[in-house]
Amino acid sequence: MAKSKTAGKDNRTSPWIKLVLILAAILCVVTVLYMILSSTGIIARNTTAMTVGNDKISTMEMRAYYVTTRDSFLNQYGDVLNSYGYDTTSAAFESQPSLFNGSQSWKEYFLSSAEQTAYEISLLYQNAKQSGYVMTEDDKAQVESNLKAFATAADSYNERNGTNYTDKSYVRAIYGAGTSLKDLRDYF
């Protein structure tokens, strides 16, 4: 009877190879879990970007302040910036030095402005809450009107660009993955 070439050899996998495989599997699971939590907004909703008094402003809320600040500024001053040679539609725009402070990029400028706005609104919110202010039906109707405007904006964008955004997908495209109309309702 012929002997096998592997006879007498230990067929067990090296403990180091097992360790590497286990660590690789754990890394894959953690990566997939992070991607799911990130794309659904769970991480951004539950991570504090800044605290003002007793009010914790989430990363998602700060992202909404940032986008609103940037878009409002560009809607108002975009033509002026273009006349200075800035291409505000370029992905590199936000990394360029701002007109107001050459050591600060546009992204830093918008973030600083968004943080200031968040701070001021948080103080107003806390003072209103302490004073017992309750939203009126007119206030609630205004919030709902603001939210319905996303459907109109999505339809308009779809007509101009041949896309198929819903109000929900349009909000995610503007404010980032995981952002929902409910999130915006809470912020408004």
Short mmCIF file of C-alpha atoms in Angstrom, two decimals:
data_model
loop_
_atom_site.label_atom_id
_atom_site.label_comp_id
_atom_site.label_asym_id
_atom_site.label_seq_id
_atom_site.Cartn_x
_atom_site.Cartn_y
_atom_site.Cartn_z
CA MET A 1 0.00 0.00 0.00
CA ALA A 2 1.41 3.36 -1.04
CA LYS A 3 1.91 6.02 1.57
CA SER A 4 0.17 9.35 1.13
CA LYS A 5 2.41 12.37 0.71
CA THR A 6 0.58 14.02 3.57
CA ALA A 7 0.84 11.05 5.87
CA GLY A 8 2.54 11.96 9.06
CA LYS A 9 2.02 15.69 8.50
CA ASP A 10 -0.24 17.67 10.75
CA ASN A 11 -3.25 18.89 8.72
CA ARG A 12 -4.30 21.45 11.30
CA THR A 13 -4.39 25.09 10.32
CA SER A 14 -1.79 27.26 11.97
CA PRO A 15 -3.15 29.26 14.95
CA TRP A 16 -1.83 32.44 13.31
CA ILE A 17 -3.83 31.82 10.14
CA LYS A 18 -6.95 31.19 12.24
CA LEU A 19 -6.34 34.43 14.13
CA VAL A 20 -5.91 36.40 10.90
CA LEU A 21 -9.09 34.89 9.44
CA ILE A 22 -11.08 35.64 12.59
CA LEU A 23 -9.81 39.23 12.69
CA ALA A 24 -10.62 39.68 8.98
CA ALA A 25 -14.15 38.35 9.57
CA ILE A 26 -14.64 40.68 12.54
CA LEU A 27 -13.37 43.63 10.49
CA CYS A 28 -15.82 42.78 7.68
CA VAL A 29 -18.76 42.56 10.09
CA VAL A 30 -17.82 45.85 11.79
CA THR A 31 -17.43 47.58 8.41
CA VAL A 32 -20.81 46.36 7.15
CA LEU A 33 -22.46 47.33 10.44
CA TYR A 34 -20.89 50.81 10.30
CA MET A 35 -22.06 51.28 6.70
CA ILE A 36 -25.62 50.30 7.65
CA LEU A 37 -25.69 52.53 10.72
CA SER A 38 -24.18 55.42 8.78
CA SER A 39 -26.45 55.15 5.74
CA THR A 40 -29.57 55.00 7.92
CA GLY A 41 -28.51 58.08 9.89
CA ILE A 42 -28.37 56.29 13.23
CA ILE A 43 -24.79 57.39 13.90
CA ALA A 44 -25.36 61.01 12.86
CA ARG A 45 -28.60 61.22 14.87
CA ASN A 46 -26.93 59.88 18.01
CA THR A 47 -23.58 61.66 17.85
CA THR A 48 -23.33 65.08 19.49
CA ALA A 49 -21.67 67.73 17.32
CA MET A 50 -21.94 70.50 19.89
CA THR A 51 -23.63 71.29 23.18
CA VAL A 52 -25.28 74.57 24.07
CA GLY A 53 -26.35 74.65 27.69
CA ASN A 54 -28.56 71.59 28.12
CA ASP A 55 -29.22 71.20 24.39
CA LYS A 56 -27.22 68.62 22.49
CA ILE A 57 -27.04 69.29 18.76
CA SER A 58 -26.58 66.09 16.80
CA THR A 59 -24.20 65.65 13.90
CA MET A 60 -27.22 65.27 11.62
CA GLU A 61 -28.75 68.51 12.87
CA MET A 62 -25.40 70.29 12.44
CA ARG A 63 -25.20 68.92 8.89
CA ALA A 64 -28.63 70.45 8.23
CA TYR A 65 -27.44 73.82 9.58
CA TYR A 66 -24.31 73.58 7.43
CA VAL A 67 -26.19 72.75 4.22
CA THR A 68 -28.76 75.47 4.86
CA THR A 69 -26.04 78.03 5.61
CA ARG A 70 -23.98 77.11 2.53
CA ASP A 71 -26.91 76.96 0.14
CA SER A 72 -28.42 80.21 1.40
CA PHE A 73 -25.07 81.99 1.03
CA LEU A 74 -24.49 80.60 -2.46
CA ASN A 75 -28.03 81.46 -3.59
CA GLN A 76 -27.51 85.03 -2.44
CA TYR A 77 -23.86 85.60 -3.40
CA GLY A 78 -23.06 82.90 -5.94
CA ASP A 79 -22.96 85.32 -8.89
CA VAL A 80 -20.60 87.62 -7.00
CA LEU A 81 -18.29 84.72 -6.19
CA ASN A 82 -18.36 83.64 -9.85
CA SER A 83 -17.29 87.16 -10.84
CA TYR A 84 -14.26 86.74 -8.55
CA GLY A 85 -13.36 83.55 -10.40
CA TYR A 86 -14.80 81.01 -7.99
CA ASP A 87 -16.55 78.03 -9.54
CA THR A 88 -19.18 77.42 -6.87
CA THR A 89 -20.36 74.26 -8.65
CA SER A 90 -16.94 72.64 -8.43
CA ALA A 91 -16.31 69.97 -5.81
CA ALA A 92 -13.08 71.81 -4.96
CA PHE A 93 -14.89 75.08 -4.19
CA GLU A 94 -15.28 74.49 -0.46
CA SER A 95 -11.57 73.78 0.00
CA GLN A 96 -10.54 77.11 -1.57
CA PRO A 97 -9.68 80.11 0.63
CA SER A 98 -12.69 82.28 1.42
CA LEU A 99 -12.87 85.95 0.46
CA PHE A 100 -13.33 86.93 4.09
CA ASN A 101 -10.33 85.21 5.60
CA GLY A 102 -7.58 83.79 3.40
CA SER A 103 -6.51 81.34 6.11
CA GLN A 104 -10.02 79.90 6.28
CA SER A 105 -11.52 77.73 3.55
CA TRP A 106 -15.12 78.19 2.43
CA LYS A 107 -15.98 74.96 4.23
CA GLU A 108 -14.54 76.33 7.47
CA TYR A 109 -16.38 79.61 6.91
CA PHE A 110 -19.71 77.85 6.33
CA LEU A 111 -19.16 75.55 9.30
CA SER A 112 -18.33 78.48 11.57
CA SER A 113 -21.47 80.30 10.40
CA ALA A 114 -23.57 77.14 10.84
CA GLU A 115 -22.21 76.65 14.38
CA GLN A 116 -23.08 80.26 15.23
CA THR A 117 -26.60 79.81 13.85
CA ALA A 118 -27.04 76.54 15.74
CA TYR A 119 -25.84 78.21 18.93
CA GLU A 120 -28.25 81.14 18.57
CA ILE A 121 -31.24 78.96 17.65
CA SER A 122 -30.47 76.60 20.53
CA LEU A 123 -30.46 79.51 22.98
CA LEU A 124 -33.77 80.77 21.60
CA TYR A 125 -35.22 77.25 21.82
CA GLN A 126 -34.07 76.80 25.42
CA ASN A 127 -35.41 80.22 26.45
CA ALA A 128 -38.75 79.51 24.77
CA LYS A 129 -38.97 76.12 26.48
CA GLN A 130 -38.17 77.65 29.90
CA SER A 131 -40.80 80.32 29.32
CA GLY A 132 -43.42 77.67 28.60
CA TYR A 133 -43.83 78.48 24.92
CA VAL A 134 -45.87 75.94 22.97
CA MET A 135 -46.11 75.93 19.20
CA THR A 136 -49.41 77.26 17.91
CA GLU A 137 -51.40 75.51 15.20
CA ASP A 138 -50.18 78.20 12.78
CA ASP A 139 -46.57 77.42 13.73
CA LYS A 140 -47.15 73.70 13.15
CA ALA A 141 -48.84 74.44 9.82
CA GLN A 142 -45.82 76.51 8.77
CA VAL A 143 -43.46 73.62 9.57
CA GLU A 144 -45.62 71.25 7.50
CA SER A 145 -45.68 73.78 4.66
CA ASN A 146 -41.88 73.97 4.77
CA LEU A 147 -41.70 70.18 4.57
CA LYS A 148 -44.17 70.02 1.68
CA ALA A 149 -41.91 72.44 -0.20
CA PHE A 150 -39.43 69.57 -0.56
CA ALA A 151 -41.92 67.68 -2.73
CA THR A 152 -42.34 70.77 -4.93
CA ALA A 153 -38.58 71.28 -5.11
CA ALA A 154 -38.05 67.60 -5.98
CA ASP A 155 -40.64 67.81 -8.77
CA SER A 156 -39.01 70.96 -10.14
CA TYR A 157 -35.56 69.38 -9.99
CA ASN A 158 -36.88 66.24 -11.70
CA GLU A 159 -38.36 68.28 -14.56
CA ARG A 160 -35.10 70.18 -15.13
CA ASN A 161 -32.77 67.20 -14.81
CA GLY A 162 -34.78 64.16 -15.87
CA THR A 163 -34.42 62.56 -12.44
CA ASN A 164 -36.96 60.76 -10.32
CA TYR A 165 -36.54 62.11 -6.78
CA THR A 166 -39.32 61.83 -4.23
CA ASP A 167 -39.49 64.35 -1.42
CA LYS A 168 -37.75 61.79 0.82
CA SER A 169 -34.94 60.95 -1.57
CA TYR A 170 -34.49 64.65 -2.39
CA VAL A 171 -34.01 65.42 1.33
CA ARG A 172 -31.39 62.64 1.56
CA ALA A 173 -29.61 63.99 -1.52
CA ILE A 174 -29.44 67.49 -0.02
CA TYR A 175 -28.83 66.80 3.67
CA GLY A 176 -27.04 63.48 3.51
CA ALA A 177 -27.66 59.76 3.89
CA GLY A 178 -30.16 58.84 6.55
CA THR A 179 -31.76 62.28 6.82
CA SER A 180 -35.54 62.01 6.83
CA LEU A 181 -38.45 64.42 6.71
CA LYS A 182 -39.05 63.53 10.37
CA ASP A 183 -35.52 64.72 11.21
CA LEU A 184 -36.19 68.03 9.50
CA ARG A 185 -39.58 68.34 11.23
CA ASP A 186 -37.80 67.93 14.57
CA TYR A 187 -35.24 70.60 13.65
CA PHE A 188 -37.83 73.07 12.34
#
